[in-house]
Short mmCIF file of C-alpha atoms and ligand atoms in Angstrom, two decimals:
data_model
loop_
_atom_site.label_atom_id
_atom_site.label_comp_id
_atom_site.label_asym_id
_atom_site.label_seq_id
_atom_site.Cartn_x
_atom_site.Cartn_y
_atom_site.Cartn_z
CA UNK A 1 0.00 0.00 0.00
CA UNK A 2 1.10 3.54 -0.77
CA UNK A 3 0.54 6.10 1.99
CA UNK A 4 1.65 9.72 1.86
CA UNK A 5 1.14 12.19 4.68
CA UNK A 6 1.02 15.88 3.71
CA UNK A 7 1.32 18.78 6.15
CA UNK A 8 -0.28 22.20 5.67
CA UNK A 9 1.56 24.55 8.03
CA UNK A 10 -0.96 27.35 8.53
CA UNK A 11 -3.63 25.16 10.12
CA UNK A 12 -1.18 22.31 10.97
CA UNK A 13 -3.43 19.96 9.01
CA UNK A 14 -2.43 16.49 7.92
CA UNK A 15 -3.83 15.17 4.65
CA UNK A 16 -3.41 11.55 3.61
CA UNK A 17 -3.18 10.02 0.17
CA UNK A 18 -3.60 6.25 0.05
CA UNK A 19 -3.29 4.03 -3.01
CA UNK A 20 -3.44 0.33 -3.76
CA UNK A 21 -1.24 -1.70 -6.07
CA UNK A 22 -3.52 -0.98 -9.02
CA UNK A 23 -3.04 2.77 -8.54
CA UNK A 24 -6.52 3.44 -7.24
CA UNK A 25 -6.38 6.15 -4.59
CA UNK A 26 -8.32 8.02 -1.95
CA UNK A 27 -7.46 11.24 -0.15
CA UNK A 28 -8.46 12.29 3.36
CA UNK A 29 -8.94 15.94 4.39
CA UNK A 30 -7.33 17.75 1.44
CA UNK A 31 -6.59 21.46 1.93
CA UNK A 32 -7.36 23.91 -0.85
CA UNK A 33 -3.99 25.72 -0.73
CA UNK A 34 -2.17 22.42 -1.36
CA UNK A 35 -4.20 21.41 -4.41
CA UNK A 36 -1.31 21.58 -6.87
CA UNK A 37 0.84 19.34 -4.67
CA UNK A 38 -1.86 16.64 -4.65
CA UNK A 39 -2.46 16.91 -8.38
CA UNK A 40 1.26 16.61 -9.09
CA UNK A 41 1.55 13.53 -6.93
CA UNK A 42 -1.48 11.92 -8.57
CA UNK A 43 0.10 12.60 -11.93
CA UNK A 44 3.66 11.57 -10.98
CA UNK A 45 2.48 8.21 -9.63
CA UNK A 46 -0.26 7.77 -12.22
CA UNK A 47 -2.94 7.44 -9.56
CA UNK A 48 -6.68 7.41 -10.18
CA UNK A 49 -8.43 9.23 -7.34
CA UNK A 50 -11.72 7.54 -6.41
CA UNK A 51 -12.84 9.21 -3.19
CA UNK A 52 -12.24 12.40 -1.24
CA UNK A 53 -13.02 11.72 2.41
CA UNK A 54 -13.62 14.45 4.95
CA UNK A 55 -13.25 13.46 8.60
CA UNK A 56 -15.59 16.38 9.37
CA UNK A 57 -16.51 19.85 8.21
CA UNK A 58 -13.41 21.82 9.06
CA UNK A 59 -13.42 25.20 10.75
CA UNK A 60 -9.75 26.05 10.29
CA UNK A 61 -9.06 25.58 6.59
CA UNK A 62 -10.91 25.28 3.30
CA UNK A 63 -11.29 21.87 1.75
CA UNK A 64 -9.87 21.08 -1.69
CA UNK A 65 -12.81 18.75 -2.37
CA UNK A 66 -14.50 20.83 -5.08
CA UNK A 67 -11.46 21.55 -7.27
CA UNK A 68 -10.09 18.03 -6.72
CA UNK A 69 -13.25 16.29 -7.83
CA UNK A 70 -13.55 18.63 -10.77
CA UNK A 71 -10.06 17.65 -11.93
CA UNK A 72 -10.25 13.94 -11.11
CA UNK A 73 -13.94 12.94 -11.09
CA UNK A 74 -13.46 11.49 -7.58
CA UNK A 75 -16.52 11.37 -5.30
CA UNK A 76 -16.57 13.54 -2.19
CA UNK A 77 -17.66 11.84 1.01
CA UNK A 78 -18.94 13.33 4.30
CA UNK A 79 -21.15 12.17 7.15
CA UNK A 80 -24.83 12.83 6.53
CA UNK A 81 -25.17 14.98 9.69
CA UNK A 82 -23.00 17.58 8.02
CA UNK A 83 -25.86 18.69 5.73
CA UNK A 84 -23.35 19.23 2.96
CA UNK A 85 -25.76 18.61 0.13
CA UNK A 86 -23.15 19.27 -2.55
CA UNK A 87 -21.18 16.17 -1.47
CA UNK A 88 -21.45 13.11 -3.69
CA UNK A 89 -21.92 10.67 -0.82
CA UNK A 90 -23.52 11.37 2.55
CA UNK A 91 -22.55 8.41 4.66
CA UNK A 92 -23.17 6.95 8.07
CA UNK A 93 -21.52 4.59 10.54
CA UNK A 94 -20.19 1.35 9.10
CA UNK A 95 -20.02 2.27 5.41
CA UNK A 96 -17.19 0.35 3.77
CA UNK A 97 -15.24 1.55 0.76
CA UNK A 98 -13.15 -0.91 -1.17
CA UNK A 99 -9.76 0.16 -2.41
CA UNK A 100 -8.56 -2.93 -4.25
CA UNK A 101 -7.81 -5.50 -1.58
CA UNK A 102 -8.10 -2.93 1.21
CA UNK A 103 -11.34 -2.01 2.89
CA UNK A 104 -11.82 1.38 4.47
CA UNK A 105 -14.46 1.41 7.17
CA UNK A 106 -16.12 4.71 8.05
CA UNK A 107 -16.66 4.88 11.81
CA UNK A 108 -19.00 7.54 13.17
CA UNK A 109 -17.15 9.25 16.03
CA UNK A 110 -19.14 12.36 17.01
CA UNK A 111 -18.07 14.73 19.77
CA UNK A 112 -15.67 17.25 18.23
CA UNK A 113 -18.56 17.92 15.83
CA UNK A 114 -21.81 16.04 15.26
CA UNK A 115 -20.56 14.82 11.87
CA UNK A 116 -17.11 13.38 12.64
CA UNK A 117 -15.92 10.22 10.96
CA UNK A 118 -12.81 8.14 11.50
CA UNK A 119 -11.59 5.88 8.71
CA UNK A 120 -10.18 2.47 9.57
CA UNK A 121 -7.98 0.33 7.34
CA UNK A 122 -8.21 -3.01 9.04
CA UNK A 123 -5.75 -4.84 6.80
CA UNK A 124 -3.02 -2.29 7.53
CA UNK A 125 -3.90 -1.58 11.17
CA UNK A 126 -4.31 2.13 10.56
CA UNK A 127 -6.99 4.56 11.70
CA UNK A 128 -7.40 8.13 10.51
CA UNK A 129 -9.05 9.87 13.42
CA UNK A 130 -9.61 13.42 12.18
CA UNK A 131 -9.96 15.70 15.22
CA UNK A 132 -11.66 13.00 17.29
CA UNK A 133 -8.35 11.73 18.65
CA UNK A 134 -5.18 13.82 18.29
CA UNK A 135 -1.74 12.83 19.52
CA UNK A 136 -1.94 13.44 23.25
CA UNK A 137 -5.10 15.49 22.76
CA UNK A 138 -8.42 15.76 20.97
CA UNK A 139 -10.47 18.32 19.07
CA UNK A 140 -12.39 20.99 20.99
CA UNK A 141 -16.06 20.35 21.66
CA UNK A 142 -17.48 23.85 22.02
CA UNK A 143 -18.53 24.49 18.39
CA UNK A 144 -20.34 22.70 15.54
CA UNK A 145 -22.72 20.78 17.84
CA UNK A 146 -19.77 19.31 19.71
CA UNK A 147 -20.20 17.35 22.92
CA UNK A 148 -17.53 16.26 25.39
CA UNK A 149 -19.77 13.43 26.58
CA UNK A 150 -20.17 12.15 23.02
CA UNK A 151 -16.47 12.51 22.30
CA UNK A 152 -15.58 10.47 25.38
CA UNK A 153 -18.04 7.80 24.31
CA UNK A 154 -16.77 7.76 20.70
CA UNK A 155 -13.18 7.36 21.86
CA UNK A 156 -13.90 4.66 24.41
CA UNK A 157 -16.38 2.59 22.43
CA UNK A 158 -15.12 3.03 18.87
CA UNK A 159 -11.42 4.05 18.87
CA UNK A 160 -9.82 2.62 22.01
CA UNK A 161 -11.48 -0.73 21.20
CA UNK A 162 -9.33 -1.08 18.06
CA UNK A 163 -6.22 -3.30 18.35
CA UNK A 164 -3.55 -1.61 20.47
CA UNK A 165 -0.94 -1.73 17.70
CA UNK A 166 -3.22 0.25 15.37
CA UNK A 167 -1.44 3.32 14.05
CA UNK A 168 -3.28 6.59 14.67
CA UNK A 169 -3.01 9.26 11.99
CA UNK A 170 -4.75 12.46 13.18
CA UNK A 171 -5.96 15.49 11.21
CA UNK A 172 -3.58 17.82 13.02
CA UNK A 173 -0.51 18.00 15.14
CA UNK A 174 0.87 21.22 16.53
CA UNK A 175 4.15 19.77 17.85
CA UNK A 176 5.61 18.02 14.80
CA UNK A 177 4.46 14.51 15.71
CA UNK A 178 3.27 12.49 12.74
CA UNK A 179 1.49 9.48 14.17
CA UNK A 180 0.79 7.55 17.32
CA UNK A 181 -0.76 4.22 18.30
CA UNK A 182 -3.89 3.24 20.19
CA UNK A 183 -1.69 1.83 22.97
CA UNK A 184 0.27 5.09 23.32
CA UNK A 185 -2.89 7.17 23.42
CA UNK A 186 -4.53 4.93 26.00
CA UNK A 187 -1.44 5.20 28.17
CA UNK A 188 -0.33 8.76 27.57
CA UNK A 189 -3.16 10.97 26.30
CA UNK A 190 -3.57 13.52 29.09
CA UNK A 191 -7.24 14.16 28.30
CA UNK A 192 -8.56 10.75 27.34
CA UNK A 193 -6.00 8.16 28.37
CA UNK A 194 -4.48 7.23 31.72
CA UNK A 195 -7.85 5.88 32.84
CA UNK A 196 -9.55 9.29 32.80
CA UNK A 197 -13.24 9.09 33.69
CA UNK A 198 -15.98 10.74 31.65
CA UNK A 199 -16.51 13.33 34.39
CA UNK A 200 -12.79 14.17 34.47
CA UNK A 201 -12.72 14.52 30.70
CA UNK A 202 -15.80 16.76 30.62
CA UNK A 203 -14.21 18.92 33.30
CA UNK A 204 -10.93 19.20 31.34
CA UNK A 205 -12.79 20.22 28.19
CA UNK A 206 -14.96 22.74 30.02
CA UNK A 207 -11.89 24.47 31.42
CA UNK A 208 -9.77 24.68 28.25
CA UNK A 209 -10.58 28.37 27.82
CA UNK A 210 -9.75 28.37 24.10
CA UNK A 211 -10.04 31.48 21.90
CA UNK A 212 -12.78 31.80 19.25
CA UNK A 213 -11.62 29.84 16.16
CA UNK A 214 -10.00 32.41 13.86
CA UNK A 215 -11.26 31.11 10.52
CA UNK A 216 -14.55 29.50 11.47
CA UNK A 217 -16.75 32.22 10.00
CA UNK A 218 -15.17 31.96 6.56
CA UNK A 219 -14.14 28.29 6.51
CA UNK A 220 -17.44 26.73 7.60
CA UNK A 221 -19.67 28.26 4.91
CA UNK A 222 -17.02 27.48 2.28
CA UNK A 223 -16.73 23.87 3.44
CA UNK A 224 -20.48 23.47 3.56
CA UNK A 225 -20.30 24.34 -0.14
CA UNK A 226 -17.60 21.63 -0.65
CA UNK A 227 -14.95 24.37 -0.98
CA UNK A 228 -16.54 25.58 -4.20
CA UNK A 229 -15.69 29.20 -5.02
CA UNK A 230 -18.61 31.18 -6.35
FE1 FE2 B 301 -11.90 20.31 13.36
#
């Protein structure tokens, strides 16, 4: 399997390009400003892009979904709670996408937003967690119908139940870390690991005292339009 991790420095976003041996590919969380980099890689490796997955509707950057699907004919995929009617596929928990011999399972993991998905590649022991689970952290829960209670439940019933050696690829990292594992997060995550109870987690999230998200007012409407410029 081919896996490339891209980093967009302004929003510290990770994007992932995955391809099988027959050069079929999917991309997760592409950022508009990086479009040319993705297109060049698709061309250089002769990859056919099938799907553009969003882990959620982002508030900190604009998706490259619209221009990417225009150039490649790939289908854009979001959770149906997102109300993004311009997306090609509005999915729910348990949808499976086949990429050659690999299956990608969409796991509904609400909490950071009410439309968060993680994507699990069972054959490769990899999970793409979006902002649901970050390395030693998690996404905030105070916007976009977020819920700390739901996030705790998503993590403990859907993510921490994956095999411990599963590699965790998040949507962001602000400290230069590229991946983690389920075992490391269970043991080390200061918000969700180390045996933290739901009440402790809710308390931590309530007291984060984070600033208003800088780009939310421009990024959300754009992303609800699939990143399509008018
Ligand atoms: Fe987010």
